[in-house]
Each structure stands twice: as structure tokens, then as C-alpha cells.
XYZ file of C-alpha atoms in Angstrom:
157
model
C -1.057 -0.097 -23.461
C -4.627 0.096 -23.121
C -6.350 -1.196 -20.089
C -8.520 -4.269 -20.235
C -11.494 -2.952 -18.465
C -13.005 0.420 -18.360
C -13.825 0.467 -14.481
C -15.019 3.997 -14.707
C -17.916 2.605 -17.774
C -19.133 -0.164 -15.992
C -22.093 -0.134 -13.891
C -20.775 -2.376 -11.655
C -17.386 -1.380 -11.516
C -19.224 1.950 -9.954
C -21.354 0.681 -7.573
C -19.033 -1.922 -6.439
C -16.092 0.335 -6.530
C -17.777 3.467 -4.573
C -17.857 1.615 -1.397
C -14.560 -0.039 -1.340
C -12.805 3.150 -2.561
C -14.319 4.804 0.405
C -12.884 2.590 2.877
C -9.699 3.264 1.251
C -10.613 7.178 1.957
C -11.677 6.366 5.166
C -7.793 4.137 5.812
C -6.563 7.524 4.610
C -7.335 9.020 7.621
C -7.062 6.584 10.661
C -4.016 7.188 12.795
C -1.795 5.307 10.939
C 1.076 7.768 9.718
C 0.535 8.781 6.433
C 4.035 8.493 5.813
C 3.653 4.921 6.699
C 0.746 4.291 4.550
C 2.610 5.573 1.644
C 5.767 3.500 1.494
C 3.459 0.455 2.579
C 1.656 0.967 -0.101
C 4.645 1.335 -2.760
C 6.443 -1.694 -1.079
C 3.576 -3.983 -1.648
C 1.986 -2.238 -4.803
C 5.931 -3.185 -5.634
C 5.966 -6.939 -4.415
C 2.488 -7.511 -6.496
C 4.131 -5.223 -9.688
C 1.327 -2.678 -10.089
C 2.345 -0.236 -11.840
C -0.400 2.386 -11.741
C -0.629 2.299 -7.663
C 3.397 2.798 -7.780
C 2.874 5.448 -9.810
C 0.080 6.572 -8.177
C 2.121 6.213 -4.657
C 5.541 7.585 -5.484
C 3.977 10.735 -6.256
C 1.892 11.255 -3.848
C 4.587 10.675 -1.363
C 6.538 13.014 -3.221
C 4.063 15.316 -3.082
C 3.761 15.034 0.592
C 7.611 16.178 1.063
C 8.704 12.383 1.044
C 12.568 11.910 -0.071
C 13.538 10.629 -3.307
C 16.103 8.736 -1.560
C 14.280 7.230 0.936
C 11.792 6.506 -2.136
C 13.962 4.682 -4.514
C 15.507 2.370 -0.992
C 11.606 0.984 -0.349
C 12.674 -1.986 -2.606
C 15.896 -2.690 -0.732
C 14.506 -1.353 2.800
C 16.134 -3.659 4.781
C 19.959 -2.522 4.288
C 18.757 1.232 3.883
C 19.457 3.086 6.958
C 16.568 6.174 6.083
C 14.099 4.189 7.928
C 12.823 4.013 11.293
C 12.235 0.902 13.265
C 8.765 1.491 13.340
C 8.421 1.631 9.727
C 10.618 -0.852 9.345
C 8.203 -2.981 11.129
C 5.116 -1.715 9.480
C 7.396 -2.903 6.227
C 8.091 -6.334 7.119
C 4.270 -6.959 8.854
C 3.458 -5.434 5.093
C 5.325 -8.154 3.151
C 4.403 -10.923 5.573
C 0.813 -9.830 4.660
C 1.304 -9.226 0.902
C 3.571 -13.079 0.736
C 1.292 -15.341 2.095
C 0.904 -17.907 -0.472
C 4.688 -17.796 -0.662
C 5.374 -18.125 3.327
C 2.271 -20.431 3.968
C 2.311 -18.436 7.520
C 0.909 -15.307 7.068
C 2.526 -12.913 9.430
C 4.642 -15.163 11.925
C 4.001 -13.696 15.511
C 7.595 -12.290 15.773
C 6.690 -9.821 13.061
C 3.358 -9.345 14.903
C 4.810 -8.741 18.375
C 7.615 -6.036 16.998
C 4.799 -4.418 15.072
C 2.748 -4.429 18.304
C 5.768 -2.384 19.464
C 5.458 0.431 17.673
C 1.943 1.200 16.487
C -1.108 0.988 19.503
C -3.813 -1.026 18.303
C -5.630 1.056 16.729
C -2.847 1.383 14.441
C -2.051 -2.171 13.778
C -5.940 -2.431 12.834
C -5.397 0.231 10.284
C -2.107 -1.276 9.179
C -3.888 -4.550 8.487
C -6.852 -3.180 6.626
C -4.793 -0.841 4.687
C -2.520 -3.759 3.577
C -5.012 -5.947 2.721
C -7.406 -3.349 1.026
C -3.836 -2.598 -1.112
C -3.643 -6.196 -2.162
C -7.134 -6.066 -3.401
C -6.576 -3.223 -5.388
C -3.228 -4.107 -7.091
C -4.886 -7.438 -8.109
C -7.969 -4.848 -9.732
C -5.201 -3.448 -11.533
C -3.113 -6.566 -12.420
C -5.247 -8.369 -13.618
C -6.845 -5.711 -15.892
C -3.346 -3.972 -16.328
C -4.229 -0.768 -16.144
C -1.874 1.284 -17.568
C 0.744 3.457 -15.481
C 2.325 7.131 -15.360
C -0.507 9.602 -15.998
C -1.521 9.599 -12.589
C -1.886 13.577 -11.125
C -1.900 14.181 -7.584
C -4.914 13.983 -5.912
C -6.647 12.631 -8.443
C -8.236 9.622 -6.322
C -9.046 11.611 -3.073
């Protein structure tokens, strides 16, 4: 499969795509746990079926000592029992986010609140940009469909 677009060729793929991959560097490091950040990123790289940033994101979780089990339960998070409540939270304010053509309500305010429990505000600021600056790239990808499982570790950062 080749990819539609060359975003690496294009001048203004590159100057676009410099700044908003920083931001993504700079979500990278906010005080969001990265652990977090990685299966929110797989769960809705998952809901949106990019296959390059689940590629991308199961290895890198991997690579940063993540479990294989608690990997392959993302999908079905809800019945796993590897999960805390906080990222259980950060998971459903995730899909909330990622759905919201599908719920027409965004992220209801119970999801919000129970979020709100578990991550300061800082936090929940980084948990919002980092979900919606995950949407935005999956639909790069999507809609291009770049092609998955090459991806090294490390190679974005």
C-alpha cells in the first residue's frame, strides 16, 4: 500500500507540519502520564482506525515497559481489570472526545467531573489537547492512508 501523499515532499506539508508536530512534542512532555498518553492515544488512534499511529503507539508503549496484556485489553478497556480508575477516566473522557459526531454531546459533564477527579487541571488541559491534537493526526493519516508497521521507535521524537 502506498500512501497517497508524500507529507515529507511537500512544501507545505513541512511548514505546516513543523509547528503542529511540535505541539505534539511539546504534549509529550506536560504532566500528563506518559503512560496515559500512550493508551489514549492507541484507544482513539483505534476508534478512528489509523493504522500507522497504532503502530506507531503500541510500540512505543512497549518500548516504554508497557504490558502486552494490558496492550491488547485497550479495545475492550472497560471489562479489563489492568487499569486504573484514573486511566480509566482519561479513557472514557478520550472516547467522549474522539465520538462526538456520534454522541452529539461531546464529553457529558459526568465524564468531565470523574476526570476532574483524577488529573489537576493542568492535566485535564493536556488530556484535552493531546486528544484532540490525536484526532487531527489520525484524520492526516486516514485520509491519506498512510501505510502501517515500519514504524521504529523514536522515530518521530
Amino acid at each position: 500500500m502506498d500512501a497517497r501523499l508524500d507529507y515529507f515532499a511537500s512544501p507545505t506539508a513541512g511548514k505546516a507540519l513543523k509547528y503542529f508536530m511540535s505541539a505534539g512534542r511539546e504534549l509529550k512532555e506536560s504532566p500528563l502520564p506518559a503512560a496515559t498518553q500512550e493508551l489514549v492515544a492507541l484507544r482513539v488512534s483505534q476508534i478512528n482506525g489509523c493504522a500507522v499511529c497504532i503502530d506507531m503507539h503500541t510500540k512505543e508503549a512497549a518500548a516504554a515497559g508497557e504490558s502486552p496484556v494490558r496492550l491488547n485489553l485497550v479495545p475492550a478497556w472497560r471489562e479489563a481489570t489492568v487499569f486504573t480508575e484514573a486511566e480509566r477516566a482519561a479513557l472514557t473522557l478520550a472516547e467522549q472526545g474522539t465520538r462526538v459526531a456520534d454522541a452529539a454531546v461531546g464529553v457529558s459533564d459526568e465524564v468531565w467531573e470523574r476526570a476532574a477527579q483524577h488529573y489537576d487541571e493542568e492535566q485535564l488541559t493536556a488530556l484535552v489537547l493531546f486528544v484532540s491534537f490525536m484526532n487531527a493526526v489520525n484524520r492526516l493519516n486516514v485520509i491519506t492512508q498512510q501505510p502501517a508497521g515500519d514504524y521504529q521507535v523514536g522515530q518521530f521524537h
